[in-house]
mmCIF file of C-alpha atoms and ligand atoms in Angstrom:
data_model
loop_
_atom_site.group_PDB
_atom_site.id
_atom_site.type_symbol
_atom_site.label_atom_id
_atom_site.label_comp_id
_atom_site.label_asym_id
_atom_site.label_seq_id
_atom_site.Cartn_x
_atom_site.Cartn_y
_atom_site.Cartn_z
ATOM 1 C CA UNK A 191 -138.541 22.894 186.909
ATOM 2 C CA UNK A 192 -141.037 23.106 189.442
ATOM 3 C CA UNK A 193 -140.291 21.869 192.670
ATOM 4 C CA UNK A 194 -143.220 21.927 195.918
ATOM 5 C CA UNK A 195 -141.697 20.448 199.090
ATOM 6 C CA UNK A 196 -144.196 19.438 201.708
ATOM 7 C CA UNK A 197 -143.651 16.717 205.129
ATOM 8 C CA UNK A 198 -140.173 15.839 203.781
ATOM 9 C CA UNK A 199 -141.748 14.914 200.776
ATOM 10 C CA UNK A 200 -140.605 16.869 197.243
ATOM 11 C CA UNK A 201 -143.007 17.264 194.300
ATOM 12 C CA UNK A 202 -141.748 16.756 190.518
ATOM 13 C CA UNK A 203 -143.672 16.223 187.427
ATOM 14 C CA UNK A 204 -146.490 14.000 189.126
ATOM 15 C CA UNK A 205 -144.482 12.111 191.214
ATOM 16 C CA UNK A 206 -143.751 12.673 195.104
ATOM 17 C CA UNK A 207 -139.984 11.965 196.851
ATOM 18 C CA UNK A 208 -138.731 11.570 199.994
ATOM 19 C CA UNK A 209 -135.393 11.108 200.548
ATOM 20 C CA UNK A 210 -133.637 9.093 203.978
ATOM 21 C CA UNK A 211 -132.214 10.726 206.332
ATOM 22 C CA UNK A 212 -129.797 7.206 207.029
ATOM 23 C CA UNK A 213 -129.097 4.183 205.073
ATOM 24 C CA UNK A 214 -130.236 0.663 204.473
ATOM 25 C CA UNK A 215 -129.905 -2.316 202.625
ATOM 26 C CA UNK A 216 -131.834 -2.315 199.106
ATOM 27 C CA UNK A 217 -135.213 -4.330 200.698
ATOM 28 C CA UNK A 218 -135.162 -2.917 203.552
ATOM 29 C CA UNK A 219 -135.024 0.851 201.898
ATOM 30 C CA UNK A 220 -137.987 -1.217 199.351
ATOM 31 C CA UNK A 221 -139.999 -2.237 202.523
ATOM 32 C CA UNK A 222 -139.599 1.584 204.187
ATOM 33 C CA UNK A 223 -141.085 2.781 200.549
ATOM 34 C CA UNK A 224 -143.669 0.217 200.498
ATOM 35 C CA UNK A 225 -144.898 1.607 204.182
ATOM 36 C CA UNK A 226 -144.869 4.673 203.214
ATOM 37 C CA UNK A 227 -147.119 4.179 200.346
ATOM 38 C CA UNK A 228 -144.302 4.516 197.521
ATOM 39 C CA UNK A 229 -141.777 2.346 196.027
ATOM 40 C CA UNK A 230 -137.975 2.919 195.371
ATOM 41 C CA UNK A 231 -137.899 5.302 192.827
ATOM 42 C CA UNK A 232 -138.272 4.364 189.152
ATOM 43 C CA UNK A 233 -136.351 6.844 186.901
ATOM 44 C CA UNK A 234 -138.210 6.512 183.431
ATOM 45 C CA UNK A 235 -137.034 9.618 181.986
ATOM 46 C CA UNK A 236 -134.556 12.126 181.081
ATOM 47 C CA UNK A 237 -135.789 15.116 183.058
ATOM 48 C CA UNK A 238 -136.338 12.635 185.942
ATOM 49 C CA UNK A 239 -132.630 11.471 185.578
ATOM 50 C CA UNK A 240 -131.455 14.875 185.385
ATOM 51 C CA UNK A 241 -134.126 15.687 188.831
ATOM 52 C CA UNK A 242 -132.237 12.922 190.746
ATOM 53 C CA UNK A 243 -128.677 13.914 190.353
ATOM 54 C CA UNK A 244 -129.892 17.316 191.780
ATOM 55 C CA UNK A 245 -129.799 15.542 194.900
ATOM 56 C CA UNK A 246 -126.396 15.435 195.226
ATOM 57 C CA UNK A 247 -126.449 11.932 196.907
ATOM 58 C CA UNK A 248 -125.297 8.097 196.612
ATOM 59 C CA UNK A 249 -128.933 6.689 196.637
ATOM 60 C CA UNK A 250 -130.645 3.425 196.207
ATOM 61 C CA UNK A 251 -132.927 3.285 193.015
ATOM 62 C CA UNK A 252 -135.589 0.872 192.493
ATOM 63 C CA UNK A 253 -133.622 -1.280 189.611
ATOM 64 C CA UNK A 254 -132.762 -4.701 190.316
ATOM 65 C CA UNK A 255 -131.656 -7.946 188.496
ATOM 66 C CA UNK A 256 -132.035 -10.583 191.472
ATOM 67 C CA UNK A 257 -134.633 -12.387 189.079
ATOM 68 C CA UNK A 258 -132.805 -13.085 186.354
ATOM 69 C CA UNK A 259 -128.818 -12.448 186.580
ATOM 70 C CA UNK A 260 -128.414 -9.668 183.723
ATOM 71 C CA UNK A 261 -132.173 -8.390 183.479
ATOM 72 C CA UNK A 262 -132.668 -5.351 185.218
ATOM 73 C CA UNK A 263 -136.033 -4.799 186.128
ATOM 74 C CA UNK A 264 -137.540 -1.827 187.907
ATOM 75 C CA UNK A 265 -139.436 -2.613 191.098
ATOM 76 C CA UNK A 266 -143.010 -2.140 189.362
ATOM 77 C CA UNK A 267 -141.950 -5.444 187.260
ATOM 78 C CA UNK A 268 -141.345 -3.019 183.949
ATOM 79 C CA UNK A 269 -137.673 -4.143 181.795
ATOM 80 C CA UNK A 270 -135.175 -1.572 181.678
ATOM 81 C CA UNK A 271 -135.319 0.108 178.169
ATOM 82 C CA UNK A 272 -133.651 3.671 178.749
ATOM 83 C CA UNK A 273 -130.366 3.780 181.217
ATOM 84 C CA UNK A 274 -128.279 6.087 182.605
ATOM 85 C CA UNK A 275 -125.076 3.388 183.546
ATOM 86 C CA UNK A 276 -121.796 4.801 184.027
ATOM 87 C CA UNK A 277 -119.028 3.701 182.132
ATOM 88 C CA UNK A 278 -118.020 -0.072 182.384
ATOM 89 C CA UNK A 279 -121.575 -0.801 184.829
ATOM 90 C CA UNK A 280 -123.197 -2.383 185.486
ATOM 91 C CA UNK A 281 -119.450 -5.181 186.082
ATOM 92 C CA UNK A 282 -120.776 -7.550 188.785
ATOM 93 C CA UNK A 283 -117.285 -6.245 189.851
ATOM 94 C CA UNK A 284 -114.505 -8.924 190.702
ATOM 95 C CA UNK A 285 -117.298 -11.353 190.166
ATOM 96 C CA UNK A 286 -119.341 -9.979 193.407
ATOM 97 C CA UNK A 287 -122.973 -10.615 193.166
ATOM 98 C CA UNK A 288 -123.953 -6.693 192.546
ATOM 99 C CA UNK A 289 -127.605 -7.428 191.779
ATOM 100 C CA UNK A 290 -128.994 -3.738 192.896
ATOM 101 C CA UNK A 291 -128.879 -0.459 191.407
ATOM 102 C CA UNK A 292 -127.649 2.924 193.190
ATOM 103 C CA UNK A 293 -126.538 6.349 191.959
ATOM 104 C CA UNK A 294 -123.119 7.253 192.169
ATOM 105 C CA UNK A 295 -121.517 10.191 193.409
ATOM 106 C CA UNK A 296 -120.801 11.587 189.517
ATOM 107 C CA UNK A 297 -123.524 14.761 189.783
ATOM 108 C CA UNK A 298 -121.698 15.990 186.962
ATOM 109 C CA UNK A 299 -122.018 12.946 184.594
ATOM 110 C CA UNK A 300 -125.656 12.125 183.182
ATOM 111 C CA UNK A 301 -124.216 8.196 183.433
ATOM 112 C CA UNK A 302 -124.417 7.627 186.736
ATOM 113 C CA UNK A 303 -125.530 4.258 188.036
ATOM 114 C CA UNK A 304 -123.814 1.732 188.967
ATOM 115 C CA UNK A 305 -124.449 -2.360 190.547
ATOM 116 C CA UNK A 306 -123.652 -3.117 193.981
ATOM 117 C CA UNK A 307 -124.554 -5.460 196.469
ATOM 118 C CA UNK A 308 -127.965 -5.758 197.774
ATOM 119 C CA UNK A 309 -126.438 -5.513 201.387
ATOM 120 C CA UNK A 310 -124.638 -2.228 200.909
ATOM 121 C CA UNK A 311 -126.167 0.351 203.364
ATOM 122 C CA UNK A 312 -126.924 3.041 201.455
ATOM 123 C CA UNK A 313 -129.764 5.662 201.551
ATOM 124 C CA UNK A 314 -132.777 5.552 199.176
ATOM 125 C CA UNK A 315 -135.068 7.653 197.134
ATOM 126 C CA UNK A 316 -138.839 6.931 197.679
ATOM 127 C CA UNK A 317 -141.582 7.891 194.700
ATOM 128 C CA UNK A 318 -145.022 7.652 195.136
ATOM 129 C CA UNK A 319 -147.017 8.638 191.754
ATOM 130 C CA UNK A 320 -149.687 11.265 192.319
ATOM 131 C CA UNK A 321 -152.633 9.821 190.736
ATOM 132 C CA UNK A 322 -156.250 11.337 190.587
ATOM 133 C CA UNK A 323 -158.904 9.137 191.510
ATOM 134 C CA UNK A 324 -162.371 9.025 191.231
HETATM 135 C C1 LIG B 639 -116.651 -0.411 193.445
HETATM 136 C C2 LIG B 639 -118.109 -0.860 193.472
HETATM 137 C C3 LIG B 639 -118.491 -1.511 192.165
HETATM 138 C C4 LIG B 639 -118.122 -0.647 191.015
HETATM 139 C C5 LIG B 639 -116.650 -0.262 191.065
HETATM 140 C C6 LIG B 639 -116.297 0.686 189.956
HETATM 141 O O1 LIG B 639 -115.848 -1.528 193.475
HETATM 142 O O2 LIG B 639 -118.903 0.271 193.681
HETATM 143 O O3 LIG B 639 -119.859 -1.765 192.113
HETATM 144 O O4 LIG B 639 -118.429 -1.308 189.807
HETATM 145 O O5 LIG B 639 -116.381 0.372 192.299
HETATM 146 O O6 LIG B 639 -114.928 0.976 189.977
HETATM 147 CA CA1 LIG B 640 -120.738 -2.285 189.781
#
């Protein structure tokens, strides 16, 4: 897989990241993408799944279900079709609101996400699409 790093940001299949360097609630890690000219990062394949656990991090992903308890949505308004949950998530665990979705520490494990609270500070993954226009 081809990888071009460049300003912090790293290259992948048309798509630009850039990863914190500290952590944040969910919006305000949403609101630092949206300045930047991205959006929390939308994982809407395989290779892309397998791309983000080469980070090695515990990361905010753009995958919510504030809306609508038990709808996850991704932050570009799409449904949640393919996922990548680790066993027994997403639990709203011990009956916690856990309405945002992160990547667990389990780099090993292709199931890795998990639901936790909005308000958890946690680093983030930006992705900004790179689109040719005309
Ligand atoms: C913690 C939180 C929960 C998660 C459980 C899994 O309590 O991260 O979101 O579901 O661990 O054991
Ligand atoms: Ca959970």
């Amino acid at each position: 897989m081809a990888e071009y790093s460049h300003h912090g940001w790293v290259y992948f299949n048309d798509s630009f990241y850039y990863i914190s360097a500290w952590g944040n609630s969910w919006q305000d890690s949403r609101e630092d993408c949206l300045q930047r000219g991205a959006d929390l990062v939308i994982i809407n394949s395989k290779e892309e799944q397998e791309f983000m656990r080469q980070f090695k991090k515990h990361v905010w992903i753009g995958l919510t279900d504030r809306e609508t308890e038990g709808v996850w949505e991704w932050v570009d308004g799409t449904p949640l079709t393919t996922s990548y949950w680790d066993a027994n998530e997403p639990n709203s665990h011990e009956g916690i609101d856990e309405d945002c979705g992160e990547i667990k520490l389990h780099y090993d494990d292709e199931n890795n996400w998990n639901d936790v609270s909005c308000t958890v500070q946690n680093i983030w993954i930006c992705e900004k699409k790179f689109t040719l226009t005309q």
